[in-house]
Short mmCIF file of C-alpha atoms and ligand atoms in Angstrom, two decimals:
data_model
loop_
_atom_site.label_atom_id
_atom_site.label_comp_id
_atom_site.label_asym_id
_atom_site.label_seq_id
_atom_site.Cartn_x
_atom_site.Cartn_y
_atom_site.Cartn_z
CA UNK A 1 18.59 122.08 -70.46
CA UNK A 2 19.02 118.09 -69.06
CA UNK A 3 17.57 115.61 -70.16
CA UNK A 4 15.99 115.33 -66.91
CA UNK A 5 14.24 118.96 -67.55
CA UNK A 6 12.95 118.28 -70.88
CA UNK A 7 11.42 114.95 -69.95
CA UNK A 8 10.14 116.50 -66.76
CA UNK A 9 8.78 119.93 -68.91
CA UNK A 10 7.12 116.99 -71.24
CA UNK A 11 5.22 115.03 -67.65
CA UNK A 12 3.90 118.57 -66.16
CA UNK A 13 2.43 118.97 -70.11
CA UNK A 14 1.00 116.09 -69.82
CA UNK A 15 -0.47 116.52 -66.44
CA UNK A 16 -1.75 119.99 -67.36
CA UNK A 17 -3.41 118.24 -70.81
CA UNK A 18 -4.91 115.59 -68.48
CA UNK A 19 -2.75 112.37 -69.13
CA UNK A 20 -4.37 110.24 -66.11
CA UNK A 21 -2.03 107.74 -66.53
CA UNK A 22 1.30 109.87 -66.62
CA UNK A 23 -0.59 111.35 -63.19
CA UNK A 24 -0.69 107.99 -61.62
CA UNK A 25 2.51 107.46 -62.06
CA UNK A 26 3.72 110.37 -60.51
CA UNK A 27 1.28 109.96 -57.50
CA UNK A 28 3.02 105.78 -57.41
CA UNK A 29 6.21 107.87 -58.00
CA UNK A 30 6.19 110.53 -54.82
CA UNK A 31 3.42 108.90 -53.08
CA UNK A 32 5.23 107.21 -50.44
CA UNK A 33 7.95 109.76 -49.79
CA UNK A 34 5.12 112.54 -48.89
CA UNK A 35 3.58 109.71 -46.97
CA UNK A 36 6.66 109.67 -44.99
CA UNK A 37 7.10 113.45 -44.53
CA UNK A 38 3.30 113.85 -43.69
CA UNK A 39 4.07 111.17 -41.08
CA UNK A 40 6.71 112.85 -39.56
CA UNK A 41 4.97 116.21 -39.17
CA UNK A 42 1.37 114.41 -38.04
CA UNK A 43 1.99 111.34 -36.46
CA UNK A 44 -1.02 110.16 -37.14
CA UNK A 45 -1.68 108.06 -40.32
CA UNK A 46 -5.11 109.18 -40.82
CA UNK A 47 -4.13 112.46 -40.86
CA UNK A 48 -0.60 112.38 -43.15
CA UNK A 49 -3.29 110.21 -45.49
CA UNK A 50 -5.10 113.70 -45.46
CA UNK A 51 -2.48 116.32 -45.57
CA UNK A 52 -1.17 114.13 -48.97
CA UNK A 53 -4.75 114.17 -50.16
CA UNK A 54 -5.13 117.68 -49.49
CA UNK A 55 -1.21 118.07 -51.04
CA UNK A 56 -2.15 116.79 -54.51
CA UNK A 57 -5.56 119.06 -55.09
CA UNK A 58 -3.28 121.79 -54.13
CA UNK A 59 -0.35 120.81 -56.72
CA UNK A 60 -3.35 120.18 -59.61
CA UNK A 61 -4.80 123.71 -58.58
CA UNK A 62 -0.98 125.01 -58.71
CA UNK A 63 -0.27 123.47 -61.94
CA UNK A 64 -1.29 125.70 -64.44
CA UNK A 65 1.38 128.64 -62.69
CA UNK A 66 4.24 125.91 -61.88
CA UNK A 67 7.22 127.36 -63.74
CA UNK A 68 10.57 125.52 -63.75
CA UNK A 69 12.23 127.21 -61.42
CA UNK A 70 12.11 124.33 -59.22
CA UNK A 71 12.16 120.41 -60.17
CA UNK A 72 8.57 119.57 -59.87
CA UNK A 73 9.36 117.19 -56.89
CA UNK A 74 10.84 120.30 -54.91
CA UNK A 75 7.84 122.45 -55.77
CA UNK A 76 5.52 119.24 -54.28
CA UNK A 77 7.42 119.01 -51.40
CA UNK A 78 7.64 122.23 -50.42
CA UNK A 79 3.22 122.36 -51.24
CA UNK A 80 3.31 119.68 -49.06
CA UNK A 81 5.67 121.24 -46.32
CA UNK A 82 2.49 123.78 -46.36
CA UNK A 83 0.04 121.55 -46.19
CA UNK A 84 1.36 120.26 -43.35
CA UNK A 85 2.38 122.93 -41.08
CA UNK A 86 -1.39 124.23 -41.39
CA UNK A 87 -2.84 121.02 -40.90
CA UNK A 88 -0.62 120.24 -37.71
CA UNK A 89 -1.13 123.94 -36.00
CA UNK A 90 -4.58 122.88 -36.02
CA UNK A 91 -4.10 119.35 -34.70
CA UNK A 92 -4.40 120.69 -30.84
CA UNK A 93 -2.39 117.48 -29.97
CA UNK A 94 0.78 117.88 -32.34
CA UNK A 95 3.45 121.36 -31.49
CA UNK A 96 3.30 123.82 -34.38
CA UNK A 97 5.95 123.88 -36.84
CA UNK A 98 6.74 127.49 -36.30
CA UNK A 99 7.05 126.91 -32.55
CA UNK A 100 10.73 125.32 -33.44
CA UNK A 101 11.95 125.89 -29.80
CA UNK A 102 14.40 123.74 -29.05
CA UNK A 103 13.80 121.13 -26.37
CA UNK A 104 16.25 120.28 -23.72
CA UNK A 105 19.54 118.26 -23.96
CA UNK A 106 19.67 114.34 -23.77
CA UNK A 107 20.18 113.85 -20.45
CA UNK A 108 20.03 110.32 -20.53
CA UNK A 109 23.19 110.55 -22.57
CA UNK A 110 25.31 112.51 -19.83
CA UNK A 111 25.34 109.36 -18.07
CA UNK A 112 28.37 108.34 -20.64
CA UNK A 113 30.48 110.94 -19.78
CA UNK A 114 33.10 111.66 -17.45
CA UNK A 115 32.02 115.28 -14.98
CA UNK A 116 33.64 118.00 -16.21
CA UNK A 117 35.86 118.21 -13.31
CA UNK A 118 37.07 114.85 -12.81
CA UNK A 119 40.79 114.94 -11.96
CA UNK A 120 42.07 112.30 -14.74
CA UNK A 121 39.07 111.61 -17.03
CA UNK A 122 36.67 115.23 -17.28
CA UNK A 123 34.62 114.84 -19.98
CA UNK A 124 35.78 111.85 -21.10
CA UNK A 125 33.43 108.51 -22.31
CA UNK A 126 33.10 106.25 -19.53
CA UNK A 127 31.52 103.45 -21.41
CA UNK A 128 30.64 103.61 -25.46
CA UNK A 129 30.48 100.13 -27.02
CA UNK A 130 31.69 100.73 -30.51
CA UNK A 131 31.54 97.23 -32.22
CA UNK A 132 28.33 97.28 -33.01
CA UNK A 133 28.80 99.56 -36.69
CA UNK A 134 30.62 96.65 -37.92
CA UNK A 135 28.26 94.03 -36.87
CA UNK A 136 27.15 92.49 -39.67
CA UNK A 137 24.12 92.83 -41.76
CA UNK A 138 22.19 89.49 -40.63
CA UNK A 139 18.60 89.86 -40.95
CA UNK A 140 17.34 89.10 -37.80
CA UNK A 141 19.25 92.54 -36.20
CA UNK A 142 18.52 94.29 -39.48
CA UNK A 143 14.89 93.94 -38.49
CA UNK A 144 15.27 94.54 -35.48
CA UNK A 145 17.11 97.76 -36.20
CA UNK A 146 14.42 98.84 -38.83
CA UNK A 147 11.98 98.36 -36.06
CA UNK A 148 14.11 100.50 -33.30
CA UNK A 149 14.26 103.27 -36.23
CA UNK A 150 10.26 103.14 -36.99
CA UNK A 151 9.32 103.06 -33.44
CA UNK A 152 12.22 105.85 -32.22
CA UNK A 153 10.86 108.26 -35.86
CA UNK A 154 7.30 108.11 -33.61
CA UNK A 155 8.80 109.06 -30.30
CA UNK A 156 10.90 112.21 -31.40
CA UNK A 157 9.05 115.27 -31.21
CA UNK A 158 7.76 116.68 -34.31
CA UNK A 159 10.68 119.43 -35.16
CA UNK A 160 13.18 116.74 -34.90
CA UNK A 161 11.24 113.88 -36.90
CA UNK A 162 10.40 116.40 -39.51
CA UNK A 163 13.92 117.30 -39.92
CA UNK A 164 15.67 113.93 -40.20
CA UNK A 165 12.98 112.70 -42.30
CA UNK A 166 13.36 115.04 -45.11
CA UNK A 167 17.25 114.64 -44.63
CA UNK A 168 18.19 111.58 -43.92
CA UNK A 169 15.21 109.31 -45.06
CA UNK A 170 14.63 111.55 -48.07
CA UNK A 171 17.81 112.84 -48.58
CA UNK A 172 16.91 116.44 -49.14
CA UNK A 173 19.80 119.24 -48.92
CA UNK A 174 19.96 120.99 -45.79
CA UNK A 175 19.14 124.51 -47.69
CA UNK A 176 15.88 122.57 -49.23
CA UNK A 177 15.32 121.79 -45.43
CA UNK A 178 16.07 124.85 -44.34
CA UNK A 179 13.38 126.72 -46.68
CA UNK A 180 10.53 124.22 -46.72
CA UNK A 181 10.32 123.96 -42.46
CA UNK A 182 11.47 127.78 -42.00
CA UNK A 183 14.38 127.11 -40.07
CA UNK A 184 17.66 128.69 -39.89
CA UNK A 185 20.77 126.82 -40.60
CA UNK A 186 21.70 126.51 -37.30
CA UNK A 187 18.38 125.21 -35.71
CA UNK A 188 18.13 122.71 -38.18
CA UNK A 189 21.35 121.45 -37.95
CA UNK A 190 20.71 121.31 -33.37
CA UNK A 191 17.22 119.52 -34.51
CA UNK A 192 19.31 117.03 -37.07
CA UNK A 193 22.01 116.56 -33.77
CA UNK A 194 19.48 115.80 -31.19
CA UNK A 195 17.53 113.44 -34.00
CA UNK A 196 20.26 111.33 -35.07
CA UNK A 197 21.14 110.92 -31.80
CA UNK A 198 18.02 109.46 -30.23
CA UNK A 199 17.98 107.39 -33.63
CA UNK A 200 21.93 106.13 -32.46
CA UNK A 201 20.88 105.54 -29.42
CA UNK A 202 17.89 103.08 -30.03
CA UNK A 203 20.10 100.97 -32.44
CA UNK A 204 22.75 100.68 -29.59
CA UNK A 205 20.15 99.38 -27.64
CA UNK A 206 19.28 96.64 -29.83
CA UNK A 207 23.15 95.85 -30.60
CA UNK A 208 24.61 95.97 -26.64
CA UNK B 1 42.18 120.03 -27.65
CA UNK B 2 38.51 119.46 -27.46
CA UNK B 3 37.07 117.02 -25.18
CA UNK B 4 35.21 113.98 -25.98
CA UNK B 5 32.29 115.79 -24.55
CA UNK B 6 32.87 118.30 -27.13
CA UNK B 7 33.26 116.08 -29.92
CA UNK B 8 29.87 114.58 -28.40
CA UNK B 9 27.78 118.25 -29.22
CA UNK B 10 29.87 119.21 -32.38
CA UNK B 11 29.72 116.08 -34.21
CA UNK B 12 26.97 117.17 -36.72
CA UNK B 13 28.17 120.48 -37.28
CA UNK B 14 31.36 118.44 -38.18
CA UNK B 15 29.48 116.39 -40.66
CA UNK B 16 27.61 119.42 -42.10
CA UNK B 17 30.90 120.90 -42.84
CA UNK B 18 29.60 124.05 -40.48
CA UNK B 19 32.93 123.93 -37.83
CA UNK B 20 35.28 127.02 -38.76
CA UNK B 21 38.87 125.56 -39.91
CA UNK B 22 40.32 125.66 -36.40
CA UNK B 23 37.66 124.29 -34.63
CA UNK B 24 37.44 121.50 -37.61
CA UNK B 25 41.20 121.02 -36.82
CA UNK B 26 40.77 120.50 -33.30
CA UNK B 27 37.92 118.06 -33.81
CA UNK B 28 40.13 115.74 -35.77
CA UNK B 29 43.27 116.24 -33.99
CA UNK B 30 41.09 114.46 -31.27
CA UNK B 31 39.39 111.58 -33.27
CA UNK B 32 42.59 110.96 -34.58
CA UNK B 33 44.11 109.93 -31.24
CA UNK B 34 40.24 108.71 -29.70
CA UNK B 35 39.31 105.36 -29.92
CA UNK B 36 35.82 105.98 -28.62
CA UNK B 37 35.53 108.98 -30.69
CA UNK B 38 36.02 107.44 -33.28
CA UNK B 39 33.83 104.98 -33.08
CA UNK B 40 30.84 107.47 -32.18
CA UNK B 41 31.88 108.71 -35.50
CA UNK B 42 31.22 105.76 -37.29
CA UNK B 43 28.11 104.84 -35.00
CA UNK B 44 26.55 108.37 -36.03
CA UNK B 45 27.46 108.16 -39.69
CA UNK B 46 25.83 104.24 -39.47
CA UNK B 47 22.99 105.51 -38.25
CA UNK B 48 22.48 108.47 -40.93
CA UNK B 49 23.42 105.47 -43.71
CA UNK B 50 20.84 103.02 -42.12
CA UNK B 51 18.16 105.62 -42.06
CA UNK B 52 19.46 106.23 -46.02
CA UNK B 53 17.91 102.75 -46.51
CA UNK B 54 15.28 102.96 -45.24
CA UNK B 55 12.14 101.67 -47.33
CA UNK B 56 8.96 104.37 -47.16
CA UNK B 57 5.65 102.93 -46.26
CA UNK B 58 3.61 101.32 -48.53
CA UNK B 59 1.24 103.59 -50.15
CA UNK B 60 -2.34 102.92 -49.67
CA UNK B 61 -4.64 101.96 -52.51
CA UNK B 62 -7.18 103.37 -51.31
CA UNK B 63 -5.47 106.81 -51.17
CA UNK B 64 -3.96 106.72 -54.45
CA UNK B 65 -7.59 105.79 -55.66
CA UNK B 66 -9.10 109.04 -53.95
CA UNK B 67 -6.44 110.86 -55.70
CA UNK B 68 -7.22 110.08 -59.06
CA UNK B 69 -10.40 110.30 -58.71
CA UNK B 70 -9.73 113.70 -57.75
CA UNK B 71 -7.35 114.44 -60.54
CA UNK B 72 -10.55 113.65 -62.89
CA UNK B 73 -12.89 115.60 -61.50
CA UNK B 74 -9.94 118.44 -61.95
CA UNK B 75 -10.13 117.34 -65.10
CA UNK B 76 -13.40 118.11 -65.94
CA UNK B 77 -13.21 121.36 -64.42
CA UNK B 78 -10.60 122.63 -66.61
CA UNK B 79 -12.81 121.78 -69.95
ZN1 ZN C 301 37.23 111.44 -27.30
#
């Protein structure tokens, strides 16, 4: 077993024995994370407040049957991945989780292309400024870009923020991904696609 | 040879290592000679990177409060 294991077999004894302190730290420890992920599934800060309220009495309730299967961060996640989906199929204003349809293409984008049947250039680029990845890191267009990423996570529709949240904010596997929303491979990866490129294109609007 | 069109939809499935080995060939066969390409490779992999850094939201107080407070009475349950 790790190291990691043990000391991690040693916190979920202490939770189940009532160490209030060694709970607080994991709540300061995941807290803002499942913040993050409740945000991307809600939209709605009152309600991802709730859904990780509603997370944790459903990981203390859980805790006496957690076995270690999972890292205990997995097993939250995917608690919370449940407290979510039933929270937002009830919030008449956000689309259901399960209804993972995918939306249609980014047609704004076309615009950048070549047609298809263009003599010299079919489906080529017509314009695609690529300097600004190597622009560098000055604050000013860092925050800028942090804000174009904030406000752009808002806009996307639920599927897709959920997605790139827990994969590339969080950093989750796709296969965790995969499990915890109930996609397939393949829709997750068109949901990733269609997410990281509305997120591309709101940075090249701050760097053209 | 794919077109840069092509490279436009496959790009992830490039980067999730899902394109079968010919297709995967054919995708960098054309980077390889595509300047803009190219460079929407590197814009896309920025982006994922930037998003990487990016800081969660502060946790509330108040939350983190509530949640305690329901971890004692949990507490006092289980004696
Ligand atoms: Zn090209």
């Amino acid at each position: 077993m790790s190291s990691k294991a043990v000391g991690e077999r040693e916190l979920v004894a202490r939770l189940r024995a009532g160490d209030e302190d060694a709970f607080r730290r994991l709540v300061e420890d995941l807290g803002p994370s499942m913040l993050r992920v409740a945000g991307a599934y809600a939209q709605d800060s009152q309600v991802a407040a709730e859904i990780v309220q509603e997370t944790w009495m459903a990981v203390l309730r859980g805790l006496g049957g957690f076995g270690s299967r999972s890292s205990l961060r997995t097993w939250v996640f995917t608690i919370l991945g449940n407290c979510a989906s039933r929270r937002t199929k009830m919030e008449a204003r956000s689309t259901p989780l399960s209804s993972f349809e995918v939306p249609g293409g980014e047609k704004d984008e076309l615009e950048c292309f070549f047609d298809a049947n263009h003599p010299r250039w079919a489906s080529c680029w017509t314009t695609i400024n690529t300097r600004w990845d190597a622009l560098p890191e000055d604050s000013l267009s860092a925050r800028e870009a942090e804000q174009a990423i904030v406000e752009k996570l808002k806009s996307l529709p639920p599927s897709q923020s959920a997605v790139i949240t827990l994969r590339d904010l969080e950093g989750l596997s796709s296969d965790e991904v995969c499990s915890l929303l109930g996609l397939s491979h393949g829709n997750q990866r068109v949901l990733l696609h269609r997410a990281r490129l509305a997120i591309r294109r709101a940075l090249q609007e701050v760097f053209d | 040879m794919f077109t840069c069109r092509q490279i436009y939809d496959l790009i992830t499935e490039y980067d999730e290592g899902s394109l079968e080995t010919g297709e995967r060939r054919q995708f960098e066969q054309h980077v390889v000679i595509c300047p803009p390409c190219r460079g929407f490779l590197s814009q896309m992999r920025g982006t994922r990177d930037r998003l990487g850094q990016h800081s969660p939201p502060e946790f509330p107080a108040e939350l983190e409060d509530s949640i305690v407070t329901a971890f004692r009475t949990w507490k006092k349950e289980q004696q």
